[in-house]
XYZ file of C-alpha atoms in Angstrom:
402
model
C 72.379 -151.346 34.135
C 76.049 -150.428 33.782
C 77.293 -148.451 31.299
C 80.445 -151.188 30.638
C 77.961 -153.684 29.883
C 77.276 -154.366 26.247
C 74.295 -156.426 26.895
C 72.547 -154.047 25.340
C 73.719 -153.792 22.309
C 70.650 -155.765 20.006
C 70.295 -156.663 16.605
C 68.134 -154.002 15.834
C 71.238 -151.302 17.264
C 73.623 -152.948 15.320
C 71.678 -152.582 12.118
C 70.596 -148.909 12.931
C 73.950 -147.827 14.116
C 75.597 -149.922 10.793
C 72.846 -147.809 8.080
C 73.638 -144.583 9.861
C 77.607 -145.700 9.561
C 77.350 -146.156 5.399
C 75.387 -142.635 5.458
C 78.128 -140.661 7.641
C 80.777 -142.426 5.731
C 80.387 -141.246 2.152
C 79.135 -137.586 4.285
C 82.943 -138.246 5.209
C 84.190 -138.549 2.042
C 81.725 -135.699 0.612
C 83.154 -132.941 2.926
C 86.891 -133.713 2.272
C 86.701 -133.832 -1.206
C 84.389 -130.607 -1.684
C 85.965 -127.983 -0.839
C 89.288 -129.595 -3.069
C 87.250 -129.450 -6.020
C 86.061 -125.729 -5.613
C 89.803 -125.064 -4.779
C 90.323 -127.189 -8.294
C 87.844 -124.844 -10.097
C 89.031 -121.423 -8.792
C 91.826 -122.090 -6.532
C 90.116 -119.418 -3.916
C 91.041 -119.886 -0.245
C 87.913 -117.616 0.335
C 85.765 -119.904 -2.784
C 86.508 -122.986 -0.152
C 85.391 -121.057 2.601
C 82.356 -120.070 1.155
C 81.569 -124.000 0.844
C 81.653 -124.538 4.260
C 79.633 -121.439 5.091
C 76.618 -122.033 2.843
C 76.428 -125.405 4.442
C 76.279 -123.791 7.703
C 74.062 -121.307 6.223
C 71.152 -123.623 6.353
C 71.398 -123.904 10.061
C 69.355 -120.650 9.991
C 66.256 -122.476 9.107
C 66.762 -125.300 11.554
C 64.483 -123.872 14.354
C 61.444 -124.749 11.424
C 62.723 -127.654 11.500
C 62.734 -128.514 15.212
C 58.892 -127.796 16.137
C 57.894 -129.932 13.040
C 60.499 -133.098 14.197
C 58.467 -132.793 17.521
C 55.240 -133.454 16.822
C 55.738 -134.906 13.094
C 56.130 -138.903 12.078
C 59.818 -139.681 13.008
C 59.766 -142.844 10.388
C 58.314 -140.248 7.742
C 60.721 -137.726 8.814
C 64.148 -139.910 8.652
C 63.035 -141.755 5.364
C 62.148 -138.318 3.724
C 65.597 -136.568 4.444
C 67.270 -139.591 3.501
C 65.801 -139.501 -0.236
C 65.661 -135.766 -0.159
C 69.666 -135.999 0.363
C 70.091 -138.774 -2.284
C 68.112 -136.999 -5.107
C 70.175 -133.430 -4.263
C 73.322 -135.242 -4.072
C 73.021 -136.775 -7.570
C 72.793 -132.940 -8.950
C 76.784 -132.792 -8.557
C 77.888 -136.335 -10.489
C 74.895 -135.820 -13.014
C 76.011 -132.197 -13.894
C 79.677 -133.385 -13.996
C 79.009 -135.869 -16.693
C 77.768 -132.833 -19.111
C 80.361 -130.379 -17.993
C 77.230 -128.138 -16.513
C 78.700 -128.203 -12.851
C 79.880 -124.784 -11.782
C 80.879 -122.850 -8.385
C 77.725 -121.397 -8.026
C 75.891 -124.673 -8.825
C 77.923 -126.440 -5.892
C 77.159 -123.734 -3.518
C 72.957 -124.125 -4.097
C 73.857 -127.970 -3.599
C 75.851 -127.702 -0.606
C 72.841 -125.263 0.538
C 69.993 -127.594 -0.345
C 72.171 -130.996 0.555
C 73.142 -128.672 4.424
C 69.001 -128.192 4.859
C 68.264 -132.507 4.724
C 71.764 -132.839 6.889
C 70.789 -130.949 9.568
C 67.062 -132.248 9.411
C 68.260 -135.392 9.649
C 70.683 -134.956 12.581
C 67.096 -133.689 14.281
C 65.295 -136.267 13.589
C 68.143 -138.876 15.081
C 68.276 -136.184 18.451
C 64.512 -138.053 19.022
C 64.843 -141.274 17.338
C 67.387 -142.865 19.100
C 65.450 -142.414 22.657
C 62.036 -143.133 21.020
C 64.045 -146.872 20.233
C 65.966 -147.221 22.946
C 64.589 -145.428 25.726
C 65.991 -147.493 28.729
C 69.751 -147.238 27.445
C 69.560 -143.933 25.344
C 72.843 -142.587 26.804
C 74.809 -145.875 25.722
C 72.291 -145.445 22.445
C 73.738 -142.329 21.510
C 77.357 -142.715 23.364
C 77.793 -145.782 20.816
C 76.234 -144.102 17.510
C 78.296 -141.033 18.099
C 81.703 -143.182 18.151
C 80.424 -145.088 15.507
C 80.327 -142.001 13.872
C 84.035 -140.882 14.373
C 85.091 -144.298 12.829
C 83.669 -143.368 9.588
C 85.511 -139.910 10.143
C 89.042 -141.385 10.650
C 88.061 -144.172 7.143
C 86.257 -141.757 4.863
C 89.331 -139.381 4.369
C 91.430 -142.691 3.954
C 88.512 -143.960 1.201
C 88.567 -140.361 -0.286
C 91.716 -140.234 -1.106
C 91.667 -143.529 -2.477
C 88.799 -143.095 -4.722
C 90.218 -139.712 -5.693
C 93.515 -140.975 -6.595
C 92.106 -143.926 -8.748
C 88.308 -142.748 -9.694
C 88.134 -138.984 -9.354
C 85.321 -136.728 -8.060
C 82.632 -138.680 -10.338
C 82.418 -141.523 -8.325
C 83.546 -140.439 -4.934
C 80.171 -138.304 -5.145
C 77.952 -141.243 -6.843
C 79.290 -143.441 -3.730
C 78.383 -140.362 -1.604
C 74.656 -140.457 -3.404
C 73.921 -144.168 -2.777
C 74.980 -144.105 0.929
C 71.839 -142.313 2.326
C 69.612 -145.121 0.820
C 71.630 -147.591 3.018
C 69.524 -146.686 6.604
C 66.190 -146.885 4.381
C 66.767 -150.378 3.119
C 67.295 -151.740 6.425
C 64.250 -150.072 7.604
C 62.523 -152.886 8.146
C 64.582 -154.424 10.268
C 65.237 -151.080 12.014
C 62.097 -150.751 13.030
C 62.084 -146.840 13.368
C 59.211 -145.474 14.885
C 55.722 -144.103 12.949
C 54.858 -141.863 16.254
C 55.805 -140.673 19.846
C 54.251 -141.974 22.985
C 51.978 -139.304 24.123
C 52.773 -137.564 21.145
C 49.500 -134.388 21.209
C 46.970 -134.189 18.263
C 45.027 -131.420 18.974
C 46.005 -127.584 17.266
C 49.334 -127.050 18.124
C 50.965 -123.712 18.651
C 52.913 -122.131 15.614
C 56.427 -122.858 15.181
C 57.806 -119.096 16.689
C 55.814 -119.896 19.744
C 57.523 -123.399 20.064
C 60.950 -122.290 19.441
C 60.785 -119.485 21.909
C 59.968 -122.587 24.279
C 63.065 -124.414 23.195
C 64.979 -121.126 23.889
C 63.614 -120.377 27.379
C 63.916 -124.504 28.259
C 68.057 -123.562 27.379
C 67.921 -120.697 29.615
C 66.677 -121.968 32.351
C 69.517 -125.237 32.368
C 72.737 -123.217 33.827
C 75.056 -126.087 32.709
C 73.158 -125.976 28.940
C 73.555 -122.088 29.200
C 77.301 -122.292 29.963
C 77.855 -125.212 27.475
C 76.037 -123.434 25.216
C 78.542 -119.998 25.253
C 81.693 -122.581 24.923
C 80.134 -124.450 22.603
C 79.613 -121.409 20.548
C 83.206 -120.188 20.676
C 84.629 -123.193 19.632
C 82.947 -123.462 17.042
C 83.988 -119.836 15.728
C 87.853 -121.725 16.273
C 87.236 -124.869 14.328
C 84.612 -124.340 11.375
C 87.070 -122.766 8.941
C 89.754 -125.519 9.842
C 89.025 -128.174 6.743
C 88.932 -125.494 4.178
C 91.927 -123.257 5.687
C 94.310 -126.829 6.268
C 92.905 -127.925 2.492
C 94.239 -124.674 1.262
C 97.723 -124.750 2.970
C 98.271 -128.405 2.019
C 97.229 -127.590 -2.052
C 98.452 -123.942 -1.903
C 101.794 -124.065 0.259
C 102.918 -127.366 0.176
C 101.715 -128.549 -3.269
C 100.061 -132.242 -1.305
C 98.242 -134.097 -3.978
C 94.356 -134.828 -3.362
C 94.950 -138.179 -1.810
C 97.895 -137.064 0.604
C 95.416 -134.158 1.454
C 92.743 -136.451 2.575
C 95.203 -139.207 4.137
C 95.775 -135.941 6.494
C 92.268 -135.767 7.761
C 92.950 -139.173 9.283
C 94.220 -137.814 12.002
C 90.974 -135.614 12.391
C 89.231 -138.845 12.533
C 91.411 -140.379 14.906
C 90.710 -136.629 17.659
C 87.401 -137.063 17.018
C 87.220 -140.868 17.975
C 89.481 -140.242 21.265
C 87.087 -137.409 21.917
C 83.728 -139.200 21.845
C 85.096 -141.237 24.551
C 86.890 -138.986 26.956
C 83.450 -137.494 28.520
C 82.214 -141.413 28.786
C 84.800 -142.947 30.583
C 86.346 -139.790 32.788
C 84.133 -138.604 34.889
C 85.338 -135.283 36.521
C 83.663 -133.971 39.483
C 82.482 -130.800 37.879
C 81.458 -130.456 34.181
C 83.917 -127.177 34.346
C 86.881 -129.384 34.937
C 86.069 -131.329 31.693
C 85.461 -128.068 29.280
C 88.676 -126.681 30.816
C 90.695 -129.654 29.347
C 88.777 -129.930 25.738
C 89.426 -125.888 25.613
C 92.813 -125.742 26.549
C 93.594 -128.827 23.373
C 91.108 -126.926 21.356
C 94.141 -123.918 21.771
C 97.360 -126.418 21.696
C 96.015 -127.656 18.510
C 95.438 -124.281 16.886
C 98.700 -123.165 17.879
C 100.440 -126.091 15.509
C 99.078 -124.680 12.978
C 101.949 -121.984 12.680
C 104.737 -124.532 12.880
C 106.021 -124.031 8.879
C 105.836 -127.740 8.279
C 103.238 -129.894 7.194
C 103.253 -132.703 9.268
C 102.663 -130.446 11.903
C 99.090 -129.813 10.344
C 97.623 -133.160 11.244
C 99.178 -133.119 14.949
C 96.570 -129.644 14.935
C 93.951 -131.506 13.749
C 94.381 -134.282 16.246
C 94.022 -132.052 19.239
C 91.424 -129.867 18.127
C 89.113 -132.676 16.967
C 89.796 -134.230 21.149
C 88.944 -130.784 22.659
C 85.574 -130.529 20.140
C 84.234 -133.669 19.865
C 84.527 -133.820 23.473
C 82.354 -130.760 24.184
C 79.829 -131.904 21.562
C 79.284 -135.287 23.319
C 78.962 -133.396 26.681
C 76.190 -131.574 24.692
C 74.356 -134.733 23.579
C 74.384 -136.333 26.868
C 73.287 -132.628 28.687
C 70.282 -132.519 26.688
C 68.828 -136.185 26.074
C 69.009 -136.263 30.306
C 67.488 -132.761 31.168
C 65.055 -132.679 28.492
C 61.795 -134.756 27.430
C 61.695 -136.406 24.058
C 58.679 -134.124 22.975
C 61.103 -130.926 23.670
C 64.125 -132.525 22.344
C 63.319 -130.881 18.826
C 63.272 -127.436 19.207
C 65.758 -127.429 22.103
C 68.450 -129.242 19.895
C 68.076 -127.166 17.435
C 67.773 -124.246 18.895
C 71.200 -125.073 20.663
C 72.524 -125.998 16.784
C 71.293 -122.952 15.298
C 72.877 -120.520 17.279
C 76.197 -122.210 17.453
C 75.952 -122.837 13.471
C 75.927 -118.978 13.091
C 79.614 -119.261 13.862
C 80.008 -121.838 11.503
C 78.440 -119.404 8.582
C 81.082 -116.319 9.795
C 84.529 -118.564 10.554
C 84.974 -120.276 7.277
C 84.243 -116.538 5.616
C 86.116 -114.269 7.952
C 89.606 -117.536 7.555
C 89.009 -117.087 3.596
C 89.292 -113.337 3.417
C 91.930 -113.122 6.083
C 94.051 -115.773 4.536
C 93.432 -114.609 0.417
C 94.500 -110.786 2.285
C 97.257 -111.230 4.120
C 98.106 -115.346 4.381
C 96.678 -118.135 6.754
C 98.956 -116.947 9.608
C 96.723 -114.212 10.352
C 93.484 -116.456 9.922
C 95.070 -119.047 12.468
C 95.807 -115.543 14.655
C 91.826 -115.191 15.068
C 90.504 -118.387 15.327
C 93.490 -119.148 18.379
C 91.731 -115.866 20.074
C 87.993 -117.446 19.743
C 89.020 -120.708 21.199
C 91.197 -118.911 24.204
C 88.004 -116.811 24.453
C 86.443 -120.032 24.798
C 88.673 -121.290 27.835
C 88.296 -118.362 29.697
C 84.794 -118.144 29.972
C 85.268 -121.498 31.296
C 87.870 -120.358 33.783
C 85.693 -117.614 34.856
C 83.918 -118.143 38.696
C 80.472 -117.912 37.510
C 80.323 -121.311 35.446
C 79.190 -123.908 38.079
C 81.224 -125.931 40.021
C 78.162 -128.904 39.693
C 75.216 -129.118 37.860
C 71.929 -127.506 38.767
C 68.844 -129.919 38.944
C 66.858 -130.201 35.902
């Protein structure tokens, strides 16, 4: 089947890939208007930072979660985070209402509300070639740009609902959006269980995830993807709180302007999706070279001293990342089978989500110390870091056999 061809695309995709849309579009609208209201309550570049590294903070617990997605119901598994997320979401609006919400009350959410995220993301790693197993790369190709449309509309809804509604609402809209993949469950049609799925004793979770970790290993392009991967993500996981700070702190942007600005994040991380679908380099080097080197151009308009400069940053970096992360996707759907696809995805996530805990911190301190100059200083030297290791001879000219 060729990949131009949308005869694939069923009834049952569109309604999948439209629940998972309403989900990662009030997700959108969550993380942009998060870390505004912690700078709202303390005004803390390094209180916004912390935000974003709690939620990453969960990723630590992810490898659990990856040996029970592989040999656990994947309908019981999807509907379960999806409720799980609504009823922790609800925490935030409900406390608001009786003035109980507080900094340290937003971090345990974000904590609790980053544990059902991540499972979820897991869960969809095996779901989507458990339903469409003969076209999983077009599967996941067309949910993952799906995806970056809701990026590029929730800031614009954000700021909307922010200018005319205020946090309240933006996070009860943000609350009812997970239960939109469960009601159209049945005509979804998720999956109860795995073909070939074992039922005898299965080995304990350590001894599975050490499995996942020596499948990564032994994939050279996964390895090398793997060390880029991580470095990027060191440049880019303090971005939303550090450009949320400059925009409030610096150049005094109201909430909705601030949001309007993450359009253009939206907009990289559509454009990025597609680049490692439709160009096809001869070497997967040649590709990573080009998303590393506008991973760096991006960071680097981050010094200009004007603000419309910010979202130009945001547009390049969100190409260079997105386009990794899709390579990622692809890598590991096509050199793995379904029932390793747990515990290798997240053992991949987990160690790149340790950067994600460290940037937003290390940006905070850096930037509440000495100014955001310095903070964009270190996270230009992780993604150049990045691009070399890609230069370097020993990455692989073409990929080894699975």
């Amino acid at each position: 089947m060729s990949t131009s061809s949308h005869a694939w695309i069923t009834r049952r995709f569109l309604l999948y890939a439209a629940g998972n849309s309403i989900n990662n579009l009030g997700n959108a609208m969550w993380t942009i208007a998060l870390p505004l209201l912690v700078y709202h309550l303390t005004g803390s570049s390094l209180s916004m930072g912390m935000t974003v590294a709690i939620e990453a903070l969960s990723m630590l617990l992810q490898p659990l979660v990856g040996t029970w997605v592989d040999h656990a119901n994947p309908r019981r598994l999807l509907v379960g985070s999806l409720i799980y997320q609504a009823a922790v979401s609800a925490l935030v609006p409900l406390l608001s209402d009786v003035h109980a919400l507080t900094v340290g009350v937003i971090y345990a959410v974000v904590f609790l509300l980053g544990m059902g995220m991540n499972a979820l993301q897991t869960v969809q790693t095996v779901v989507v070639p458990l339903m469409f197993p003969t076209v999983k790369d077009q599967a996941s190709a067309g949910l993952t740009t799906a995806y970056t449309v809701t990026t590029i509309v929730g800031p614009a809804m954000a700021g909307v609902v922010l200018g005319t509604s205020g946090y309240p609402a933006l996070f009860w809209l943000n609350t009812l959006s997970f239960l939109a993949p469960v009601i159209l469950l049945p005509w979804t049609r998720v999956p109860g269980h795995r073909p070939g799925a074992s039922r005898g004793k299965e080995s304990g979770w350590w001894t599975r995830t050490q499995e996942g970790w020596r499948a990564l290993r032994q994939y050279a392009p996964t390895r090398h993807l793997l060390a880029v991967l991580l470095a990027l993500r060191l440049s880019n996981a303090a971005l939303l709180p550090l450009v949320e700070f400059v925009l409030k702190h610096r150049f005094g942007l109201s909430n909705g302007q601030v949001s309007g600005v993450f359009v253009a994040d939206g907009l990289g991380s559509f454009l990025g999706t597609r680049v490692p679908i439709h160009w096809h380099p001869t070497s997967p080097k040649t590709l990573l070279i080009a998303m590393g080197g506008l991973n760096v151009a991006g960071l680097l308009c981050l010094w200009v001293p004007l603000w419309p400069a910010l979202p130009v940053g945001l547009f390049l970096v969100a190409v260079g990342y997105l386009g990794a992360a899709v390579t990622r996707n692809l890598l590991l759907q096509n050199a793995f089978p379904v029932g390793m696809l747990g515990r290798v995805s997240t053992t991949f996530r987990t160690i790149t989500g340790l950067a994600g805990i460290a940037a937003p911190l290390v940006a905070g301190a850096l930037t509440a110390a000495w100014g955001p100059e310095w903070a964009v200083a270190v996270l230009v030297a992780a993604a150049a870091v990045s691009l070399g290791y890609v230069v370097a001879p020993h990455v692989p000219s073409k990929p080894d056999a699975a």
